[in-house]
Amino acid sequence: DRQTDRQVGRQADRQTGRQADRQTGRQADRQTGRQADRQTGRQAGRQAGRQAGRQADRQTGREADRQTDRYTRRKADRQTDRQANRQIDRQGKQGGRQMSRQAGRQVDKQTGKQMSRQAGRQTGRQADRQADEQAGRQADSRQVDRKTHGQRGRQADR
């Protein structure tokens, strides 16, 4: 009995599941249909707008041509002005670069001289220090030797 109940229950679950699936499927179909309609509506609107725009363009084409002529003339003038200005800028920059290079070389030479002078001073100072330190060490070691030898000598006398 329990087994039959279980089987019947499973069948009932399956059937209710199928119904639910069918319903959700229908809803999904309805919604996708709405989206598709919306999109096609948009496309239709766009096309209608394009056609109307084309007609208006044809009518006002002559005026537009006149305006574009004016605009292109202005634009061409601007471009030629820009090119001329760029060439002037380039020439100026190149001259400036040469000047700065030469000035940089002079500065490098001067700083190089200063650097070598300073390096010479430092090496001289370091050599002096090292010589002083060595002389000091030697003097210290001589004093230590005298003290120790002197003490040994005194102890031997006693």
PDB file of C-alpha atoms in Angstrom:
ATOM      1  CA  ASP A   1       0.000   0.000   0.000  1.00  0.00           C
ATOM      2  CA  ARG A   2       2.749   2.351   0.922  1.00  0.00           C
ATOM      3  CA  GLN A   3       4.554   1.610  -2.338  1.00  0.00           C
ATOM      4  CA  THR A   4       1.447   2.346  -4.395  1.00  0.00           C
ATOM      5  CA  ASP A   5       0.925   5.572  -2.456  1.00  0.00           C
ATOM      6  CA  ARG A   6       4.496   6.551  -3.159  1.00  0.00           C
ATOM      7  CA  GLN A   7       4.118   5.774  -6.852  1.00  0.00           C
ATOM      8  CA  VAL A   8       0.840   7.682  -7.083  1.00  0.00           C
ATOM      9  CA  GLY A   9       2.444  10.597  -5.229  1.00  0.00           C
ATOM     10  CA  ARG A  10       5.386  10.602  -7.620  1.00  0.00           C
ATOM     11  CA  GLN A  11       3.056  10.598 -10.616  1.00  0.00           C
ATOM     12  CA  ALA A  12       1.060  13.443  -9.120  1.00  0.00           C
ATOM     13  CA  ASP A  13       4.273  15.411  -8.521  1.00  0.00           C
ATOM     14  CA  ARG A  14       5.382  14.768 -12.074  1.00  0.00           C
ATOM     15  CA  GLN A  15       2.068  15.891 -13.523  1.00  0.00           C
ATOM     16  CA  THR A  16       1.873  19.053 -11.429  1.00  0.00           C
ATOM     17  CA  GLY A  17       5.458  19.742 -12.420  1.00  0.00           C
ATOM     18  CA  ARG A  18       4.552  19.369 -16.078  1.00  0.00           C
ATOM     19  CA  GLN A  19       1.620  21.756 -15.687  1.00  0.00           C
ATOM     20  CA  ALA A  20       3.820  24.279 -13.940  1.00  0.00           C
ATOM     21  CA  ASP A  21       6.407  23.899 -16.710  1.00  0.00           C
ATOM     22  CA  ARG A  22       3.741  24.424 -19.342  1.00  0.00           C
ATOM     23  CA  GLN A  23       2.473  27.552 -17.636  1.00  0.00           C
ATOM     24  CA  THR A  24       5.923  29.035 -17.130  1.00  0.00           C
ATOM     25  CA  GLY A  25       6.698  28.165 -20.753  1.00  0.00           C
ATOM     26  CA  ARG A  26       3.629  30.073 -21.884  1.00  0.00           C
ATOM     27  CA  GLN A  27       4.610  33.058 -19.776  1.00  0.00           C
ATOM     28  CA  ALA A  28       8.095  32.965 -21.191  1.00  0.00           C
ATOM     29  CA  ASP A  29       6.695  32.844 -24.727  1.00  0.00           C
ATOM     30  CA  ARG A  30       4.413  35.778 -23.992  1.00  0.00           C
ATOM     31  CA  GLN A  31       7.244  37.850 -22.542  1.00  0.00           C
ATOM     32  CA  THR A  32       9.660  37.088 -25.363  1.00  0.00           C
ATOM     33  CA  GLY A  33       6.911  38.007 -27.807  1.00  0.00           C
ATOM     34  CA  ARG A  34       6.483  41.357 -26.089  1.00  0.00           C
ATOM     35  CA  GLN A  35      10.207  42.026 -26.246  1.00  0.00           C
ATOM     36  CA  ALA A  36      10.305  41.108 -29.920  1.00  0.00           C
ATOM     37  CA  ASP A  37       7.350  43.418 -30.581  1.00  0.00           C
ATOM     38  CA  ARG A  38       9.069  46.229 -28.761  1.00  0.00           C
ATOM     39  CA  GLN A  39      12.229  45.750 -30.778  1.00  0.00           C
ATOM     40  CA  THR A  40      10.433  45.565 -34.118  1.00  0.00           C
ATOM     41  CA  GLY A  41       8.483  48.674 -33.119  1.00  0.00           C
ATOM     42  CA  ARG A  42      11.714  50.480 -32.458  1.00  0.00           C
ATOM     43  CA  GLN A  43      13.115  49.374 -35.788  1.00  0.00           C
ATOM     44  CA  ALA A  44       9.990  50.543 -37.591  1.00  0.00           C
ATOM     45  CA  GLY A  45      10.201  53.888 -35.834  1.00  0.00           C
ATOM     46  CA  ARG A  46      13.819  54.274 -36.778  1.00  0.00           C
ATOM     47  CA  GLN A  47      13.161  53.483 -40.410  1.00  0.00           C
ATOM     48  CA  ALA A  48      10.245  55.912 -40.557  1.00  0.00           C
ATOM     49  CA  GLY A  49      12.453  58.559 -39.011  1.00  0.00           C
ATOM     50  CA  ARG A  50      15.136  57.866 -41.569  1.00  0.00           C
ATOM     51  CA  GLN A  51      12.727  58.165 -44.469  1.00  0.00           C
ATOM     52  CA  ALA A  52      11.284  61.423 -43.174  1.00  0.00           C
ATOM     53  CA  GLY A  53      14.793  62.672 -42.592  1.00  0.00           C
ATOM     54  CA  ARG A  54      15.786  61.774 -46.150  1.00  0.00           C
ATOM     55  CA  GLN A  55      12.889  63.734 -47.600  1.00  0.00           C
ATOM     56  CA  ALA A  56      13.728  66.731 -45.467  1.00  0.00           C
ATOM     57  CA  ASP A  57      17.349  66.382 -46.539  1.00  0.00           C
ATOM     58  CA  ARG A  58      16.363  66.430 -50.199  1.00  0.00           C
ATOM     59  CA  GLN A  59      14.350  69.587 -49.736  1.00  0.00           C
ATOM     60  CA  THR A  60      16.951  71.412 -47.697  1.00  0.00           C
ATOM     61  CA  GLY A  61      19.819  69.872 -49.641  1.00  0.00           C
ATOM     62  CA  ARG A  62      20.565  73.045 -51.543  1.00  0.00           C
ATOM     63  CA  GLU A  63      20.789  75.097 -48.351  1.00  0.00           C
ATOM     64  CA  ALA A  64      22.875  72.410 -46.721  1.00  0.00           C
ATOM     65  CA  ASP A  65      25.225  72.379 -49.690  1.00  0.00           C
ATOM     66  CA  ARG A  66      25.700  76.109 -49.384  1.00  0.00           C
ATOM     67  CA  GLN A  67      26.415  75.838 -45.660  1.00  0.00           C
ATOM     68  CA  THR A  68      28.807  72.932 -46.104  1.00  0.00           C
ATOM     69  CA  ASP A  69      30.689  74.893 -48.738  1.00  0.00           C
ATOM     70  CA  ARG A  70      31.107  77.735 -46.288  1.00  0.00           C
ATOM     71  CA  TYR A  71      32.089  75.334 -43.515  1.00  0.00           C
ATOM     72  CA  THR A  72      34.593  73.425 -45.640  1.00  0.00           C
ATOM     73  CA  ARG A  73      36.169  76.674 -46.757  1.00  0.00           C
ATOM     74  CA  ARG A  74      36.556  77.768 -43.148  1.00  0.00           C
ATOM     75  CA  LYS A  75      37.882  74.348 -42.206  1.00  0.00           C
ATOM     76  CA  ALA A  76      40.422  74.386 -45.040  1.00  0.00           C
ATOM     77  CA  ASP A  77      41.561  77.842 -43.974  1.00  0.00           C
ATOM     78  CA  ARG A  78      41.978  76.632 -40.401  1.00  0.00           C
ATOM     79  CA  GLN A  79      43.969  73.607 -41.512  1.00  0.00           C
ATOM     80  CA  THR A  80      46.350  75.664 -43.635  1.00  0.00           C
ATOM     81  CA  ASP A  81      46.804  78.075 -40.731  1.00  0.00           C
ATOM     82  CA  ARG A  82      47.569  75.183 -38.405  1.00  0.00           C
ATOM     83  CA  GLN A  83      50.083  73.677 -40.792  1.00  0.00           C
ATOM     84  CA  ALA A  84      51.851  76.999 -41.200  1.00  0.00           C
ATOM     85  CA  ASN A  85      51.937  77.462 -37.425  1.00  0.00           C
ATOM     86  CA  ARG A  86      53.274  73.944 -36.946  1.00  0.00           C
ATOM     87  CA  GLN A  87      56.107  74.565 -39.369  1.00  0.00           C
ATOM     88  CA  ILE A  88      56.999  77.784 -37.584  1.00  0.00           C
ATOM     89  CA  ASP A  89      56.873  75.955 -34.242  1.00  0.00           C
ATOM     90  CA  ARG A  90      59.092  73.174 -35.559  1.00  0.00           C
ATOM     91  CA  GLN A  91      61.689  75.613 -36.809  1.00  0.00           C
ATOM     92  CA  GLY A  92      61.608  77.453 -33.516  1.00  0.00           C
ATOM     93  CA  LYS A  93      61.890  74.242 -31.545  1.00  0.00           C
ATOM     94  CA  GLN A  94      64.813  73.009 -33.606  1.00  0.00           C
ATOM     95  CA  GLY A  95      66.666  76.273 -33.116  1.00  0.00           C
ATOM     96  CA  GLY A  96      65.839  76.159 -29.443  1.00  0.00           C
ATOM     97  CA  ARG A  97      67.029  72.578 -29.202  1.00  0.00           C
ATOM     98  CA  GLN A  98      70.347  73.432 -30.765  1.00  0.00           C
ATOM     99  CA  MET A  99      70.739  76.330 -28.380  1.00  0.00           C
ATOM    100  CA  SER A 100      69.872  74.184 -25.395  1.00  0.00           C
ATOM    101  CA  ARG A 101      72.224  71.431 -26.564  1.00  0.00           C
ATOM    102  CA  GLN A 102      75.101  73.865 -26.827  1.00  0.00           C
ATOM    103  CA  ALA A 103      74.270  75.381 -23.471  1.00  0.00           C
ATOM    104  CA  GLY A 104      74.010  71.883 -22.030  1.00  0.00           C
ATOM    105  CA  ARG A 105      77.442  71.006 -23.377  1.00  0.00           C
ATOM    106  CA  GLN A 106      78.941  74.064 -21.748  1.00  0.00           C
ATOM    107  CA  VAL A 107      77.255  73.232 -18.471  1.00  0.00           C
ATOM    108  CA  ASP A 108      78.472  69.631 -18.743  1.00  0.00           C
ATOM    109  CA  LYS A 109      82.015  70.823 -19.339  1.00  0.00           C
ATOM    110  CA  GLN A 110      81.862  73.142 -16.356  1.00  0.00           C
ATOM    111  CA  THR A 111      80.287  70.594 -14.065  1.00  0.00           C
ATOM    112  CA  GLY A 112      82.815  68.033 -15.280  1.00  0.00           C
ATOM    113  CA  LYS A 113      85.646  70.339 -14.308  1.00  0.00           C
ATOM    114  CA  GLN A 114      84.053  70.948 -10.929  1.00  0.00           C
ATOM    115  CA  MET A 115      83.480  67.234 -10.448  1.00  0.00           C
ATOM    116  CA  SER A 116      87.083  66.407 -11.251  1.00  0.00           C
ATOM    117  CA  ARG A 117      88.305  69.170  -8.945  1.00  0.00           C
ATOM    118  CA  GLN A 118      86.143  67.920  -6.103  1.00  0.00           C
ATOM    119  CA  ALA A 119      87.160  64.338  -6.754  1.00  0.00           C
ATOM    120  CA  GLY A 120      90.807  65.406  -6.637  1.00  0.00           C
ATOM    121  CA  ARG A 121      90.234  67.186  -3.352  1.00  0.00           C
ATOM    122  CA  GLN A 122      88.441  64.200  -1.880  1.00  0.00           C
ATOM    123  CA  THR A 123      91.060  61.714  -2.972  1.00  0.00           C
ATOM    124  CA  GLY A 124      93.753  64.006  -1.573  1.00  0.00           C
ATOM    125  CA  ARG A 125      91.936  64.279   1.728  1.00  0.00           C
ATOM    126  CA  GLN A 126      91.351  60.540   1.883  1.00  0.00           C
ATOM    127  CA  ALA A 127      95.008  59.833   1.195  1.00  0.00           C
ATOM    128  CA  ASP A 128      95.981  62.306   3.908  1.00  0.00           C
ATOM    129  CA  ARG A 129      93.600  60.692   6.375  1.00  0.00           C
ATOM    130  CA  GLN A 130      94.814  57.206   5.586  1.00  0.00           C
ATOM    131  CA  ALA A 131      98.445  58.237   5.954  1.00  0.00           C
ATOM    132  CA  ASP A 132      97.651  59.932   9.271  1.00  0.00           C
ATOM    133  CA  GLU A 133      95.792  56.877  10.519  1.00  0.00           C
ATOM    134  CA  GLN A 134      98.601  54.534   9.542  1.00  0.00           C
ATOM    135  CA  ALA A 135     101.197  56.737  11.163  1.00  0.00           C
ATOM    136  CA  GLY A 136      99.051  56.919  14.275  1.00  0.00           C
ATOM    137  CA  ARG A 137      98.650  53.142  14.402  1.00  0.00           C
ATOM    138  CA  GLN A 138     102.343  52.599  14.013  1.00  0.00           C
ATOM    139  CA  ALA A 139     103.068  55.086  16.782  1.00  0.00           C
ATOM    140  CA  ASP A 140     100.487  53.406  19.027  1.00  0.00           C
ATOM    141  CA  SER A 141     101.928  49.962  18.401  1.00  0.00           C
ATOM    142  CA  ARG A 142     105.444  51.217  19.184  1.00  0.00           C
ATOM    143  CA  GLN A 143     104.245  52.673  22.480  1.00  0.00           C
ATOM    144  CA  VAL A 144     102.492  49.444  23.401  1.00  0.00           C
ATOM    145  CA  ASP A 145     105.618  47.462  22.554  1.00  0.00           C
ATOM    146  CA  ARG A 146     107.775  49.728  24.729  1.00  0.00           C
ATOM    147  CA  LYS A 147     105.372  49.424  27.660  1.00  0.00           C
ATOM    148  CA  THR A 148     105.117  45.658  27.546  1.00  0.00           C
ATOM    149  CA  HIS A 149     108.814  45.119  26.975  1.00  0.00           C
ATOM    150  CA  GLY A 150     109.659  47.624  29.643  1.00  0.00           C
ATOM    151  CA  GLN A 151     107.421  45.912  32.187  1.00  0.00           C
ATOM    152  CA  ARG A 152     108.871  42.536  31.365  1.00  0.00           C
ATOM    153  CA  GLY A 153     112.327  43.914  31.809  1.00  0.00           C
ATOM    154  CA  ARG A 154     111.445  45.367  35.206  1.00  0.00           C
ATOM    155  CA  GLN A 155     109.811  42.141  36.322  1.00  0.00           C
ATOM    156  CA  ALA A 156     112.885  40.205  35.291  1.00  0.00           C
ATOM    157  CA  ASP A 157     115.051  42.551  37.374  1.00  0.00           C
ATOM    158  CA  ARG A 158     112.961  41.898  40.460  1.00  0.00           C
TER     159      ARG A 158
END
